[in-house]
C-alpha cells in the first residue's frame, strides 16, 4: 500500500519486484512496482534502485507506463511524458541497449479499461521476447500479475535476499543521456498546453 511505501520503502521495494515464468513458452516476465516522484526523495527506494532492476534482470525489452505514441515519437522527443520516473527508466534502458515500449492507456474505460488496455499492449509485443520487464506504478502490479497468470505464467519463488542482490547492486549514479532535454521539452509542452495530460500526470508535473 501507499502507506507501506512511505513508512518502509526499503522493505517494500523487494515486495514490489516479482518474477513470473511461463513453462509453455519459456518466457520470464519481471514486474516492478514504482512510486513515481518518491523515487527522487526516498533513499531507501531511490531511482538508482530502479535503475539496478532495469539493467540487472537481463530483460530483452522494457515496458513502461507511458503512452505508446510518446515512446514511438522520433528522436525520443516525447520521452519526458508520463509519471516522472518513466522517462528515467526509458533512457536508462536505451543506454543499456534495451528496447522500450509504452503501454499506458487512456482513462475512457475507467480504471479497469485502462489496465486492460495496458496489458493488451504488453501482449502484442511480449511474444517477441524470452525475458521482459514491466514497470508501472505499484497499484498496477497485482493486476499485471493476475493477467499474466491467466495467460499461463506462474510466480517464481524468489527470496528477498536474491531480490536484494538485484535491487541493491551498485550502479553508476548518472543521469542517462537525453533525459534532461526530454524533461525540459515536456515541461515546455505542458505549459504551452500542447501535451494531453490526465490527473495523475498533472500531479507528477507539479
Short mmCIF file of C-alpha atoms in Angstrom, two decimals:
data_model
loop_
_atom_site.label_atom_id
_atom_site.label_comp_id
_atom_site.label_asym_id
_atom_site.label_seq_id
_atom_site.Cartn_x
_atom_site.Cartn_y
_atom_site.Cartn_z
CA UNK A 1 0.00 0.00 0.00
CA UNK A 2 0.96 3.64 -0.28
CA UNK A 3 1.41 3.91 3.49
CA UNK A 4 3.83 0.98 3.47
CA UNK A 5 5.85 2.66 0.73
CA UNK A 6 6.10 5.82 2.80
CA UNK A 7 6.92 4.10 6.10
CA UNK A 8 9.03 1.13 5.00
CA UNK A 9 10.32 1.77 1.45
CA UNK A 10 13.40 -0.41 2.00
CA UNK A 11 11.22 -3.46 2.71
CA UNK A 12 8.54 -2.78 0.14
CA UNK A 13 10.96 -2.38 -2.75
CA UNK A 14 11.56 -6.13 -2.75
CA UNK A 15 7.86 -6.88 -2.32
CA UNK A 16 7.13 -4.95 -5.50
CA UNK A 17 9.63 -6.92 -7.57
CA UNK A 18 8.11 -10.13 -8.91
CA UNK A 19 9.29 -12.80 -11.31
CA UNK A 20 6.88 -14.93 -13.33
CA UNK A 21 7.62 -17.78 -15.72
CA UNK A 22 5.58 -19.46 -18.41
CA UNK A 23 6.69 -23.07 -18.77
CA UNK A 24 4.82 -23.46 -22.04
CA UNK A 25 6.50 -20.57 -23.82
CA UNK A 26 9.73 -20.49 -21.83
CA UNK A 27 9.23 -16.79 -21.15
CA UNK A 28 10.10 -14.91 -17.97
CA UNK A 29 8.49 -11.61 -17.03
CA UNK A 30 9.59 -9.35 -14.20
CA UNK A 31 7.21 -6.84 -12.63
CA UNK A 32 8.47 -3.74 -10.84
CA UNK A 33 6.10 -1.50 -8.89
CA UNK A 34 7.22 2.11 -8.71
CA UNK A 35 6.30 5.14 -6.60
CA UNK A 36 6.52 7.92 -9.18
CA UNK A 37 8.05 11.12 -7.75
CA UNK A 38 9.04 9.50 -4.45
CA UNK A 39 11.96 7.71 -6.11
CA UNK A 40 13.66 11.09 -6.17
CA UNK A 41 13.03 11.62 -2.44
CA UNK A 42 13.44 8.21 -0.75
CA UNK A 43 16.99 6.87 -0.41
CA UNK A 44 15.57 3.52 0.67
CA UNK A 45 13.80 3.07 -2.68
CA UNK A 46 15.53 5.50 -4.97
CA UNK A 47 15.73 5.95 -8.69
CA UNK A 48 19.08 4.13 -8.51
CA UNK A 49 17.36 1.02 -7.15
CA UNK A 50 15.03 1.24 -10.13
CA UNK A 51 17.99 1.53 -12.49
CA UNK A 52 19.57 -1.53 -10.86
CA UNK A 53 16.48 -3.57 -11.73
CA UNK A 54 16.11 -2.20 -15.26
CA UNK A 55 19.70 -3.05 -16.11
CA UNK A 56 20.11 -6.09 -13.87
CA UNK A 57 17.39 -8.64 -14.64
CA UNK A 58 18.53 -9.45 -18.16
CA UNK A 59 15.41 -8.06 -19.80
CA UNK A 60 15.30 -8.09 -23.58
CA UNK A 61 12.53 -5.44 -23.53
CA UNK A 62 11.18 -2.94 -21.02
CA UNK A 63 7.52 -1.93 -20.92
CA UNK A 64 6.80 1.40 -19.24
CA UNK A 65 3.81 3.40 -18.03
CA UNK A 66 3.94 5.91 -20.86
CA UNK A 67 1.70 6.31 -23.87
CA UNK A 68 2.87 4.35 -26.90
CA UNK A 69 2.71 7.36 -29.21
CA UNK A 70 5.03 9.25 -26.86
CA UNK A 71 7.58 6.43 -26.82
CA UNK A 72 7.31 5.99 -30.59
CA UNK A 73 7.84 9.70 -31.36
CA UNK A 74 11.01 10.36 -33.39
CA UNK A 75 14.30 11.08 -31.62
CA UNK A 76 12.78 10.42 -28.17
CA UNK A 77 11.33 13.93 -28.34
CA UNK A 78 8.34 12.95 -26.15
CA UNK A 79 10.06 10.61 -23.73
CA UNK A 80 9.69 13.22 -20.98
CA UNK A 81 5.97 12.50 -20.70
CA UNK A 82 4.30 10.18 -18.21
CA UNK A 83 4.95 9.63 -14.49
CA UNK A 84 8.27 11.22 -13.62
CA UNK A 85 10.30 8.03 -13.14
CA UNK A 86 9.26 6.59 -16.51
CA UNK A 87 11.46 8.92 -18.62
CA UNK A 88 14.42 7.90 -16.46
CA UNK A 89 13.59 4.21 -16.96
CA UNK A 90 13.21 4.71 -20.71
CA UNK A 91 16.55 6.44 -21.15
CA UNK A 92 18.33 4.05 -18.76
CA UNK A 93 17.04 1.13 -20.83
CA UNK A 94 18.05 2.86 -24.06
CA UNK A 95 21.54 3.48 -22.68
CA UNK A 96 21.77 -0.24 -21.89
CA UNK A 97 20.61 -1.17 -25.40
CA UNK A 98 17.21 -2.50 -24.30
CA UNK A 99 14.12 -1.78 -26.45
CA UNK A 100 11.43 0.31 -24.73
CA UNK A 101 7.67 0.12 -25.27
CA UNK A 102 5.00 2.46 -23.96
CA UNK A 103 1.87 0.67 -22.75
CA UNK A 104 -0.14 3.31 -20.89
CA UNK A 105 -3.77 3.69 -21.90
CA UNK A 106 -6.41 6.38 -21.62
CA UNK A 107 -8.98 6.61 -18.87
CA UNK A 108 -12.04 6.49 -21.13
CA UNK A 109 -12.84 2.98 -19.85
CA UNK A 110 -12.12 3.80 -16.21
CA UNK A 111 -9.50 2.02 -14.12
CA UNK A 112 -10.39 -1.43 -15.47
CA UNK A 113 -10.39 -0.24 -19.06
CA UNK A 114 -7.03 1.41 -18.57
CA UNK A 115 -5.48 -1.71 -17.05
CA UNK A 116 -6.91 -3.96 -19.75
CA UNK A 117 -5.62 -1.58 -22.40
CA UNK A 118 -2.15 -1.58 -20.86
CA UNK A 119 -2.00 -5.36 -20.75
CA UNK A 120 -3.27 -5.68 -24.32
CA UNK A 121 -0.29 -3.64 -25.48
CA UNK A 122 2.09 -5.81 -23.46
CA UNK A 123 0.59 -8.96 -25.01
CA UNK A 124 1.02 -7.56 -28.50
CA UNK A 125 4.80 -7.26 -28.08
CA UNK A 126 5.64 -9.92 -25.49
CA UNK A 127 5.83 -12.96 -27.84
CA UNK A 128 8.99 -11.50 -29.40
CA UNK A 129 10.97 -11.81 -26.16
CA UNK A 130 12.05 -14.53 -23.78
CA UNK A 131 12.66 -12.13 -20.89
CA UNK A 132 10.89 -8.82 -20.29
CA UNK A 133 10.38 -6.25 -17.57
CA UNK A 134 7.11 -4.38 -16.95
CA UNK A 135 7.46 -1.20 -14.89
CA UNK A 136 4.43 0.68 -13.61
CA UNK A 137 3.00 2.40 -10.58
CA UNK A 138 2.75 -0.15 -7.79
CA UNK A 139 -1.07 -0.25 -7.91
CA UNK A 140 -0.84 -1.96 -11.31
CA UNK A 141 1.45 -4.78 -10.22
CA UNK A 142 -1.20 -7.08 -8.76
CA UNK A 143 -3.33 -6.59 -11.87
CA UNK A 144 -0.48 -7.39 -14.24
CA UNK A 145 0.27 -10.45 -12.10
CA UNK A 146 -3.35 -11.62 -12.37
CA UNK A 147 -3.44 -11.10 -16.13
CA UNK A 148 -0.14 -12.87 -16.68
CA UNK A 149 -1.30 -15.79 -14.55
CA UNK A 150 -4.44 -16.04 -16.66
CA UNK A 151 -2.12 -16.44 -19.65
CA UNK A 152 -0.14 -19.29 -18.11
CA UNK A 153 2.55 -17.52 -16.12
CA UNK A 154 3.37 -18.65 -12.59
CA UNK A 155 5.05 -16.62 -9.86
CA UNK A 156 8.59 -17.87 -9.23
CA UNK A 157 9.66 -18.35 -5.62
CA UNK A 158 12.27 -15.62 -5.33
CA UNK A 159 13.76 -14.87 -1.92
CA UNK A 160 14.23 -11.36 -0.56
CA UNK A 161 17.98 -11.97 -0.45
CA UNK A 162 18.04 -12.84 -4.14
CA UNK A 163 15.89 -9.82 -4.95
CA UNK A 164 18.20 -7.55 -2.97
CA UNK A 165 21.13 -8.88 -4.98
CA UNK A 166 19.44 -7.23 -7.95
CA UNK A 167 17.83 -4.14 -6.40
CA UNK A 168 20.78 -3.18 -4.18
CA UNK A 169 23.60 -3.80 -6.62
CA UNK A 170 25.83 -0.83 -7.35
CA UNK A 171 25.04 1.22 -10.44
CA UNK A 172 26.58 4.33 -11.91
CA UNK A 173 24.64 7.25 -10.42
CA UNK A 174 24.49 9.40 -13.53
CA UNK A 175 21.52 10.65 -15.49
CA UNK A 176 21.20 8.76 -18.77
CA UNK A 177 21.89 10.75 -21.95
CA UNK A 178 18.86 12.57 -23.32
CA UNK A 179 16.84 12.58 -20.09
CA UNK A 180 17.29 16.22 -19.11
CA UNK A 181 16.48 17.57 -22.57
CA UNK A 182 13.39 15.39 -22.82
CA UNK A 183 12.06 16.54 -19.45
CA UNK A 184 12.65 20.20 -20.27
CA UNK A 185 10.80 19.76 -23.56
CA UNK A 186 7.89 18.00 -21.84
CA UNK A 187 7.54 20.79 -19.28
CA UNK A 188 7.55 23.37 -22.06
CA UNK A 189 4.84 21.49 -23.97
CA UNK A 190 2.73 21.12 -20.82
CA UNK A 191 2.97 24.82 -20.06
CA UNK A 192 2.01 25.61 -23.64
CA UNK A 193 -1.00 23.29 -23.43
CA UNK A 194 0.41 21.00 -26.10
CA UNK A 195 0.56 17.80 -24.07
CA UNK A 196 -2.54 15.80 -23.21
CA UNK A 197 -2.49 15.01 -19.50
CA UNK A 198 -4.60 13.05 -17.06
CA UNK A 199 -4.90 13.97 -13.35
CA UNK A 200 -2.11 11.57 -12.36
CA UNK A 201 0.32 13.09 -14.84
CA UNK A 202 -0.70 16.61 -13.92
CA UNK A 203 0.12 15.87 -10.29
CA UNK A 204 3.51 14.49 -11.34
CA UNK A 205 4.33 17.65 -13.28
CA UNK A 206 3.90 19.91 -10.23
#
